Structure formats: C-alpha cells, structure tokens
Coordinates of C-alpha atoms in Angstrom, one line a residue:
M30 CA 64.3 -108.4 -77.9
N31 CA 64.7 -110.5 -75.7
F32 CA 60.2 -112.4 -74.4
Y33 CA 59.3 -114.7 -72.1
L34 CA 57.0 -116.9 -72.7
G35 CA 54.0 -118.1 -69.0
I36 CA 51.8 -120.8 -70.1
D37 CA 48.0 -121.8 -68.3
F38 CA 46.8 -124.4 -68.3
G39 CA 43.3 -123.6 -65.9
T40 CA 38.9 -125.5 -65.7
S41 CA 38.6 -123.2 -69.0
G42 CA 40.7 -123.4 -70.6
A43 CA 44.9 -122.9 -71.8
R44 CA 46.8 -119.6 -72.3
A45 CA 49.4 -117.8 -73.3
V46 CA 50.7 -115.2 -73.3
V47 CA 54.6 -113.8 -74.2
I48 CA 55.7 -110.2 -72.6
D49 CA 59.3 -108.2 -72.8
A50 CA 61.6 -107.7 -70.3
A51 CA 59.3 -104.4 -69.5
G52 CA 56.4 -106.5 -68.9
N53 CA 54.7 -105.5 -72.1
I54 CA 52.5 -108.2 -73.8
Q55 CA 53.7 -109.3 -77.2
A56 CA 51.3 -112.1 -77.8
Q57 CA 47.8 -113.1 -76.2
V58 CA 46.2 -117.0 -77.4
Q59 CA 44.1 -119.0 -76.2
Y60 CA 42.3 -123.2 -76.3
P61 CA 39.7 -123.8 -75.2
W62 CA 39.4 -127.2 -73.3
Q63 CA 36.7 -128.9 -75.9
T64 CA 37.5 -132.8 -74.2
K65 CA 34.9 -134.2 -72.6
D66 CA 35.5 -136.5 -71.0
N67 CA 39.1 -137.9 -68.9
F68 CA 40.2 -140.8 -71.2
S69 CA 41.1 -138.4 -73.6
L70 CA 42.6 -136.0 -71.6
V71 CA 46.0 -136.4 -72.0
S72 CA 46.1 -136.1 -76.0
S73 CA 43.7 -132.9 -74.9
W74 CA 46.5 -131.3 -72.6
Q75 CA 49.6 -132.3 -75.6
E76 CA 47.5 -131.3 -78.1
A77 CA 46.2 -127.8 -76.4
L78 CA 50.1 -127.5 -75.6
F79 CA 51.8 -127.4 -78.9
S80 CA 48.3 -125.7 -80.4
L81 CA 49.2 -122.6 -78.5
L82 CA 52.1 -122.5 -79.5
T83 CA 51.9 -122.6 -82.6
Q84 CA 49.1 -119.0 -82.3
I85 CA 51.7 -117.5 -81.0
P86 CA 53.9 -115.5 -84.1
E87 CA 56.5 -116.9 -86.0
Q88 CA 58.8 -113.4 -85.0
V89 CA 58.0 -113.4 -81.3
R90 CA 58.6 -117.1 -80.8
R91 CA 62.3 -116.8 -82.3
E92 CA 63.0 -113.9 -79.1
V93 CA 61.8 -116.2 -76.0
K94 CA 64.6 -116.6 -73.4
A95 CA 62.7 -118.9 -71.5
I96 CA 58.7 -121.0 -70.6
A97 CA 57.4 -121.6 -67.3
I98 CA 54.3 -123.1 -67.4
N99 CA 51.7 -123.2 -64.3
G100 CA 48.7 -126.6 -64.4
T101 CA 45.6 -126.5 -61.8
S102 CA 46.3 -127.6 -57.8
S103 CA 46.7 -131.1 -57.2
T104 CA 46.4 -132.2 -61.9
V105 CA 48.4 -136.1 -61.4
L106 CA 49.0 -138.7 -62.5
L107 CA 51.3 -141.0 -63.6
C108 CA 53.4 -142.0 -65.9
D109 CA 56.4 -144.7 -67.2
A110 CA 59.9 -144.4 -67.0
T111 CA 59.3 -143.3 -71.0
G112 CA 57.0 -140.2 -68.9
T113 CA 54.3 -142.3 -71.2
P114 CA 50.7 -141.6 -68.7
V115 CA 49.7 -145.1 -67.3
D116 CA 46.2 -144.7 -66.5
T117 CA 43.8 -141.5 -66.7
P118 CA 44.8 -138.6 -64.3
L119 CA 43.3 -137.1 -61.8
L120 CA 41.5 -134.2 -61.8
Y121 CA 42.0 -131.2 -59.2
N122 CA 38.5 -131.2 -57.5
D123 CA 38.2 -135.4 -57.6
G124 CA 37.6 -137.0 -55.0
R125 CA 38.1 -140.4 -54.7
G126 CA 41.0 -139.7 -51.5
S127 CA 38.6 -140.0 -49.3
S128 CA 39.0 -143.4 -49.3
V129 CA 42.5 -143.5 -48.1
L130 CA 42.1 -140.7 -45.4
A131 CA 41.8 -142.4 -42.4
G132 CA 45.1 -145.1 -42.9
L133 CA 46.0 -141.5 -44.3
R134 CA 45.3 -139.3 -40.4
D135 CA 47.4 -142.3 -38.4
I136 CA 50.9 -140.9 -40.6
A137 CA 50.7 -136.5 -41.4
P138 CA 51.3 -135.0 -38.3
P139 CA 46.7 -133.6 -37.4
N140 CA 45.1 -131.0 -39.2
H141 CA 48.4 -131.7 -42.2
T142 CA 47.2 -130.1 -45.8
V143 CA 47.1 -133.0 -47.9
L144 CA 44.5 -134.3 -44.9
S145 CA 41.6 -133.5 -47.7
A146 CA 39.8 -136.3 -50.1
T147 CA 41.5 -133.4 -53.2
S148 CA 44.8 -133.5 -52.4
S149 CA 47.9 -134.7 -54.6
L150 CA 49.1 -136.8 -51.5
A151 CA 45.9 -138.3 -51.4
K152 CA 44.3 -139.2 -55.0
L153 CA 48.6 -141.0 -55.0
L154 CA 47.6 -143.6 -52.6
W155 CA 44.9 -144.5 -54.2
M156 CA 45.9 -145.1 -57.4
M157 CA 48.2 -147.2 -55.8
Q158 CA 45.4 -149.3 -55.4
L159 CA 45.2 -149.4 -59.4
P160 CA 46.0 -152.6 -61.7
S161 CA 48.0 -149.9 -63.8
F162 CA 50.3 -149.0 -60.9
S163 CA 53.1 -151.3 -61.3
E164 CA 53.4 -149.2 -64.4
A165 CA 54.6 -146.9 -63.0
R166 CA 57.8 -145.3 -62.5
Y167 CA 56.9 -141.6 -61.6
F168 CA 54.2 -139.4 -59.8
L169 CA 53.4 -135.8 -61.9
H170 CA 51.4 -133.1 -61.6
Q171 CA 49.9 -131.3 -64.6
A172 CA 52.0 -128.5 -65.1
D173 CA 55.3 -131.4 -64.5
W174 CA 54.7 -132.5 -67.0
L175 CA 54.1 -130.1 -69.2
G176 CA 57.3 -129.1 -69.1
F177 CA 58.9 -132.6 -69.8
L178 CA 56.8 -132.6 -73.2
L179 CA 59.3 -128.7 -73.9
H180 CA 62.6 -130.0 -71.8
G181 CA 62.7 -134.0 -71.1
K182 CA 63.6 -134.1 -67.7
L183 CA 61.2 -136.6 -65.9
G184 CA 60.9 -136.3 -61.9
I185 CA 60.8 -133.0 -61.5
S186 CA 58.8 -130.7 -59.9
D187 CA 58.1 -126.9 -57.8
Y188 CA 57.6 -125.8 -53.9
H189 CA 54.2 -124.9 -55.2
N190 CA 52.3 -128.0 -56.7
A191 CA 54.4 -129.4 -54.7
L192 CA 52.4 -128.3 -51.1
K193 CA 49.5 -130.9 -50.8
L194 CA 51.9 -133.9 -52.1
G195 CA 53.0 -133.4 -48.8
Y196 CA 56.0 -131.6 -49.3
D197 CA 58.0 -130.0 -46.1
V198 CA 57.6 -125.7 -48.0
E199 CA 59.5 -124.2 -44.6
K200 CA 62.5 -126.6 -44.4
L201 CA 62.6 -127.7 -48.5
Q202 CA 62.6 -130.9 -48.5
Y203 CA 60.3 -134.3 -47.7
P204 CA 59.7 -134.8 -44.4
E205 CA 60.0 -138.4 -42.9
W206 CA 56.5 -139.1 -42.7
L207 CA 56.3 -139.4 -46.1
E208 CA 59.1 -141.3 -46.7
S209 CA 57.8 -143.5 -43.7
L210 CA 55.6 -144.8 -46.2
N211 CA 58.2 -146.0 -48.6
I212 CA 56.1 -145.4 -52.0
P213 CA 57.6 -147.6 -55.0
I214 CA 58.1 -144.8 -57.3
Y215 CA 60.2 -141.5 -57.8
L216 CA 58.6 -138.7 -56.1
P217 CA 59.5 -135.8 -58.2
Q218 CA 63.2 -133.7 -57.2
I219 CA 61.7 -130.7 -55.6
L220 CA 63.3 -127.0 -57.0
P221 CA 62.0 -123.2 -56.8
P222 CA 59.6 -122.3 -59.0
G223 CA 61.2 -120.1 -61.9
T224 CA 63.8 -122.6 -61.5
P225 CA 65.6 -123.2 -65.3
V226 CA 65.4 -127.2 -65.9
G227 CA 67.1 -126.8 -69.3
E228 CA 66.9 -126.1 -72.2
L229 CA 63.4 -127.0 -74.9
R230 CA 63.9 -130.1 -76.9
P231 CA 66.3 -129.4 -80.1
Q232 CA 63.2 -131.9 -81.7
I233 CA 61.1 -128.6 -80.4
A234 CA 62.8 -126.2 -80.5
Q235 CA 63.5 -126.6 -84.3
Q236 CA 59.7 -127.4 -84.6
F237 CA 58.3 -123.9 -83.2
L238 CA 61.4 -122.4 -84.8
F239 CA 62.3 -121.0 -80.9
P240 CA 66.2 -121.1 -80.2
P241 CA 68.0 -123.9 -79.0
D242 CA 68.5 -122.1 -76.0
C243 CA 65.0 -121.1 -74.6
L244 CA 65.4 -122.0 -71.0
V245 CA 62.4 -124.1 -70.1
C246 CA 62.1 -123.5 -65.2
T247 CA 59.4 -124.8 -63.2
G248 CA 55.8 -124.3 -62.9
T249 CA 53.0 -123.2 -60.5
T250 CA 49.9 -123.8 -59.7
D251 CA 46.6 -121.8 -61.4
S252 CA 45.9 -119.3 -58.4
I253 CA 49.8 -118.4 -57.9
A254 CA 50.1 -117.4 -61.4
A255 CA 47.1 -115.5 -61.1
F256 CA 48.5 -113.7 -57.5
L257 CA 52.3 -113.3 -59.1
A258 CA 50.0 -111.5 -62.1
S259 CA 48.4 -109.1 -59.9
G260 CA 50.9 -106.8 -58.2
A261 CA 50.8 -107.6 -55.3
K262 CA 54.5 -107.8 -54.0
S263 CA 55.5 -106.2 -50.3
P264 CA 54.0 -107.8 -47.1
G265 CA 50.9 -106.1 -46.3
E266 CA 48.8 -106.4 -50.3
A267 CA 46.5 -109.9 -50.8
V268 CA 45.0 -110.0 -54.0
T269 CA 41.3 -110.7 -53.5
S270 CA 40.2 -113.2 -55.8
L271 CA 36.2 -112.3 -56.8
G272 CA 34.9 -115.3 -58.4
S273 CA 32.3 -117.6 -58.2
T274 CA 33.8 -117.3 -54.6
L275 CA 35.0 -115.3 -52.5
V276 CA 38.8 -115.9 -52.5
L277 CA 41.5 -113.8 -50.0
K278 CA 45.3 -114.0 -50.7
L279 CA 47.7 -111.8 -48.2
L280 CA 51.3 -111.4 -48.5
S281 CA 52.7 -112.3 -45.5
R282 CA 56.3 -112.9 -43.6
T283 CA 55.0 -115.5 -41.0
R284 CA 53.3 -118.6 -41.8
V285 CA 49.9 -119.3 -41.1
E286 CA 48.3 -122.2 -41.3
D287 CA 44.7 -123.0 -39.4
A288 CA 43.2 -126.5 -41.1
R289 CA 40.4 -125.7 -39.3
Y290 CA 39.6 -122.6 -41.4
G291 CA 41.3 -124.2 -44.6
I292 CA 44.2 -122.4 -44.3
Y293 CA 47.6 -122.6 -45.4
S294 CA 50.2 -121.0 -46.8
H295 CA 52.6 -121.6 -50.0
R296 CA 56.1 -120.4 -49.9
L297 CA 56.6 -117.6 -52.6
G298 CA 60.3 -116.7 -52.5
D299 CA 61.5 -115.5 -48.7
L300 CA 57.4 -114.8 -47.9
W301 CA 54.3 -116.8 -47.3
L302 CA 51.0 -117.2 -49.6
T303 CA 48.3 -116.9 -47.1
G304 CA 44.2 -117.2 -47.4
G305 CA 42.1 -119.0 -47.8
A306 CA 38.8 -119.0 -49.2
S307 CA 34.6 -118.4 -48.6
N308 CA 31.5 -120.2 -50.4
T309 CA 29.7 -116.4 -50.5
G310 CA 30.4 -114.7 -53.9
G311 CA 30.0 -114.0 -57.3
A312 CA 27.7 -116.9 -58.5
V313 CA 25.3 -115.8 -55.1
L314 CA 24.6 -112.7 -57.3
R315 CA 24.3 -114.6 -60.2
E316 CA 21.1 -116.4 -58.8
F317 CA 19.4 -113.2 -58.4
F318 CA 20.8 -110.6 -60.6
T319 CA 21.7 -111.5 -64.5
D320 CA 25.5 -109.3 -65.5
T321 CA 23.3 -106.5 -67.2
Q322 CA 20.8 -105.8 -64.4
L323 CA 24.0 -105.6 -61.8
V324 CA 26.3 -103.5 -64.0
N325 CA 22.7 -101.4 -64.3
L326 CA 21.5 -102.0 -61.2
S327 CA 25.1 -100.8 -59.5
R328 CA 25.3 -97.4 -60.2
E329 CA 22.1 -96.8 -58.5
I330 CA 23.8 -97.7 -55.3
D331 CA 24.3 -94.7 -52.8
E332 CA 27.9 -96.6 -52.2
S333 CA 28.9 -93.2 -49.5
K334 CA 26.1 -95.2 -47.4
T335 CA 26.2 -98.7 -45.3
S336 CA 23.6 -101.2 -46.4
E337 CA 21.5 -101.7 -43.1
L338 CA 21.3 -105.2 -44.6
D339 CA 22.7 -108.2 -42.9
Y340 CA 23.3 -111.1 -44.9
Y341 CA 25.6 -114.0 -45.2
P342 CA 24.8 -115.0 -48.7
L343 CA 25.1 -118.4 -49.4
L344 CA 24.1 -121.0 -52.2
Q345 CA 24.0 -123.4 -49.5
V346 CA 23.8 -124.5 -46.0
G347 CA 27.4 -124.4 -44.6
D348 CA 30.8 -122.4 -45.2
R349 CA 34.9 -122.6 -43.6
F350 CA 36.1 -119.2 -43.7
P351 CA 35.7 -116.7 -42.2
I352 CA 33.6 -118.8 -40.2
N353 CA 34.0 -122.5 -39.9
D354 CA 30.8 -123.8 -39.3
P355 CA 29.5 -127.0 -41.9
H356 CA 25.8 -126.5 -41.1
L357 CA 25.4 -122.5 -41.0
P358 CA 22.4 -121.2 -43.1
P359 CA 22.0 -118.8 -45.8
R360 CA 20.5 -115.6 -44.8
L361 CA 19.8 -113.5 -47.4
T362 CA 16.4 -112.1 -45.6
P363 CA 14.6 -109.6 -45.8
R364 CA 14.8 -109.3 -49.0
P365 CA 13.3 -105.7 -49.9
D366 CA 10.9 -105.3 -53.3
N367 CA 14.0 -102.9 -54.4
P368 CA 16.0 -104.8 -56.5
V369 CA 18.9 -101.9 -56.1
E370 CA 18.8 -102.0 -51.5
F371 CA 18.3 -105.6 -51.8
L372 CA 22.3 -105.9 -54.2
H373 CA 23.6 -102.8 -52.1
G374 CA 22.5 -105.0 -48.9
L375 CA 24.3 -108.4 -50.9
L376 CA 27.9 -106.5 -52.3
E377 CA 27.9 -105.3 -48.8
S378 CA 27.5 -108.7 -46.9
I379 CA 30.3 -109.7 -48.8
A380 CA 32.6 -106.9 -48.2
R381 CA 31.8 -107.7 -45.1
I382 CA 32.8 -111.0 -45.0
E383 CA 35.8 -110.3 -46.7
A384 CA 37.6 -108.2 -44.1
Q385 CA 36.2 -109.9 -41.6
G386 CA 39.0 -112.6 -43.8
Y387 CA 41.5 -110.2 -43.9
E388 CA 41.2 -109.3 -39.7
L389 CA 41.4 -113.6 -39.0
L390 CA 44.3 -113.8 -41.2
Q391 CA 45.7 -110.8 -39.3
K392 CA 45.1 -111.9 -36.3
L393 CA 46.5 -115.3 -37.2
G394 CA 49.3 -113.4 -37.4
A395 CA 49.9 -112.8 -40.6
D396 CA 51.2 -109.0 -41.4
T397 CA 48.8 -105.8 -41.1
L398 CA 46.4 -105.9 -43.9
N399 CA 48.2 -102.2 -46.0
H400 CA 46.2 -102.8 -49.9
V401 CA 44.3 -104.5 -51.5
Y402 CA 44.4 -106.1 -55.2
T403 CA 41.2 -107.3 -57.0
A404 CA 40.6 -110.4 -59.8
G405 CA 37.5 -112.1 -61.2
G406 CA 34.7 -110.9 -62.7
G407 CA 33.4 -108.3 -59.0
A408 CA 37.2 -106.3 -59.6
K409 CA 34.8 -104.5 -62.5
N410 CA 32.6 -102.8 -60.4
P411 CA 33.2 -99.8 -59.2
T412 CA 30.5 -99.0 -56.6
W413 CA 31.8 -102.9 -54.8
T414 CA 35.0 -101.8 -55.0
T415 CA 34.0 -97.9 -53.3
I416 CA 32.2 -100.7 -50.9
R417 CA 35.0 -102.8 -49.9
Q418 CA 37.9 -100.0 -49.5
R419 CA 35.2 -97.9 -47.1
H420 CA 35.2 -101.7 -45.2
L421 CA 39.0 -103.0 -45.3
Q422 CA 40.1 -99.1 -45.1
V423 CA 43.4 -99.9 -47.2
P424 CA 43.6 -98.7 -51.0
V425 CA 42.0 -101.0 -53.1
D426 CA 42.4 -101.7 -56.8
S427 CA 42.5 -103.7 -59.4
S428 CA 45.1 -106.5 -60.5
H429 CA 47.5 -105.2 -62.6
N430 CA 47.0 -108.1 -65.0
T431 CA 43.9 -110.9 -64.2
E432 CA 45.6 -113.6 -66.7
A433 CA 47.8 -116.1 -65.1
A434 CA 49.8 -116.6 -68.3
Y435 CA 50.7 -113.2 -67.4
G436 CA 52.1 -114.3 -64.2
T437 CA 54.0 -117.2 -65.0
A438 CA 55.7 -115.0 -67.3
L439 CA 56.9 -113.3 -64.7
L440 CA 57.9 -116.1 -63.4
A441 CA 60.0 -117.4 -66.7
M442 CA 62.1 -113.6 -66.4
S443 CA 62.7 -114.5 -63.2
A444 CA 64.3 -116.8 -64.5
E445 CA 66.6 -115.5 -66.2
C446 CA 67.4 -112.7 -64.5

C-alpha cells in the first residue's frame, strides 16, 4: 500500500492525516496547542511535529511514501546556518511590521500584497532591526522550518507561503524591487507546492519507522490546504468558509488583484485562487445565539421565503470586502421579538453579502461562479445552505473534507504521482 501524510499547523493546534492512493483516510491524529507565550513556540512546534508522527500507527507509518506540511501564512522566523532559530518567531497576526510600512511603500509597487503590517516582508524588515539579526543566515516560514526538521535542507519554500514575502508568483522569481533591498541573509529558494525536496533524514526515518525513501515535499499555507481538501478543482468552483468571518475563494483562469478590497490571488498550478474576506460571519451569530439555539431555531425557518430584514451583520464598525468602508456601521435593526425571524434575517443578510462578494470577484475578471463548496461551522446548517443557494444561483455543497491536513496529504500524493 502507498500512503501519503499531510500535516497541518493551524491556529488552534497541529493535525495529521494519512490517506491512501484513493484518498481514503487511514489515520488521523492531532496535537492541541498548550504554549501560552511565543518564547516556547519553536520547541512547541517541534514537539507537536514529532508527537504527531509518534501517534500515527506503526503499520501506517511504514507505508508512507511522501509527506507535506502546511503552516499559517506569514508565520516566520530567522535561523542560523544550522537551522537553529536565533530569535522568537513572529506569528501570522503579529503587526509589528507596521513600523516599516512607510519605507516599504517607497519600494514596493502600489497596493502590493506586502504592504500590510502582517506580511512576511514587513516582518522581515522589522526583524532586521533586532540585535539577534547578526546571527541569522536564513529567513523561513513556519512550514519551511518544519520541513527542514524532516529533510535537513535549509532555505527552501513554496510559492504559496512566499506570496506575502513579495515573490512574483506569475513570473516565478523574486522581483527586482525586492532584490534591490539587498537583504543580507538568504531568502528561500521557491519551488511549486508539493515538489519533492528530499528523502527523510535517515535518523528520522529510523526513529519513527518510516520507509528510508519517504519523500518530504514543499508545503503550502493552511487556508490553501483547506481549499485543496474541499474538492474544488475547476475554474468557476469556489469555497466559502463560514467560520467566525466570511471568506471566499474562487478558482479562476484569470489572476485578480485589488488591494482596495483585500483581494489577491494565489497561484494554483495553471490556475489562480482569488478571494476576499468580510468581517461578517459566525462570530456575529454567536453574539446573539448559542450553538444549540442556532440549530433549533434554524429548523423553524421557512427557507423558501425571503426575509424582509436587511442587515449588515458586524460586531464592530468597518468592512473591506465586498464593501470597502472602514467606517461602515453594523446594521442590526429593526430586531423583531421573534428570534426565528431575527435569525432568518441574519442568515439571509450574510448570504446576500456572500453573493455580493462573488459578484465583485467576477466583475474584476474572475471566472463565472458555477459551484460553491462550504467549509467551517456554517456548512452544517442545511437551512442556511438552502438560503445561500437561492442567492448564489449555483449548487452549494459541503466540502468533501474540511481538514486542512487532508488537503496537504493530497499535495503529498501529487508529488509522488
């Protein structure tokens, strides 16, 4: 049997999924985060990685042919020549890069993805001011460093993780404006996601009883891995993540970028994965209802009828996509006494915003929407699915698999094919 291992380092914990050549899950394990501070991050990552490998049944490990890892986008660290981190990593949501944005705007093209306080490049420029920077030789993303622990080769990344570093994913090279910064350490060599980097280190293969010729591949980001797990493959297919926020990703033959709405495109082979994120979503629903209430009240909604309530459900002022207005006020009135009517209005309004988001992506040049897969907690609500399908006017289904680790396992399998 040939098995393929995908490992997901997400915001709530690490997970691993092993699949066979038919995509069937053979093992699934997890490691919840326990660290409370950044100082123990690196040791926590390493412990999580090796704990996941140990938890996979031995008979499964012995059949694994390829491994890939995803990490949170723009979680980065500096390493010395041996791969040892020289300072605390910066997490995906760390905004310390805001202090360098003014200088970066003078160098990077207008509205570029790197012009964000949390971009990988902004973090790197901030890190260059640290006393420990003199010890650094490599700048790596979380998935790069974890891959290094397995294959032993430093300075290799994938073009999904490298997008927010400024890598040109269309020309597949670092742009001249970035090279003109003359950064005095090694930026990663960029390969397509799922490219074999090398075999497992012999000591790792022996310790965990993997085949000695097991390949370790370049990885991806957690959000792309979740898209890969969904089942969407063709232009016009999309994934809506109905979690705390509303995130849309549409597969397109055309690259769409518009920083005004936070829209950018990841390369996915010969296609582009374009999308945006709204601040509306499940967090607003949970402000008013418990999970049990959401289930029970949703059953009482007549989803064939359109709610007359027109809300823009936000927890605080401002949205960027599909409406770019930092001063956009939440609109949650009038609120009927009947909680079923109120919930109906909220679900209908979020569905309306979702449809508006896909309309905007198509207006900017993306392929015509023809199918939506749904991930996140909202995927479990059949009433909401029916309402959304009415607004979107295309089939709406749950994602084939909602685990990012599953998508990363598919990536590992593609490397061996």
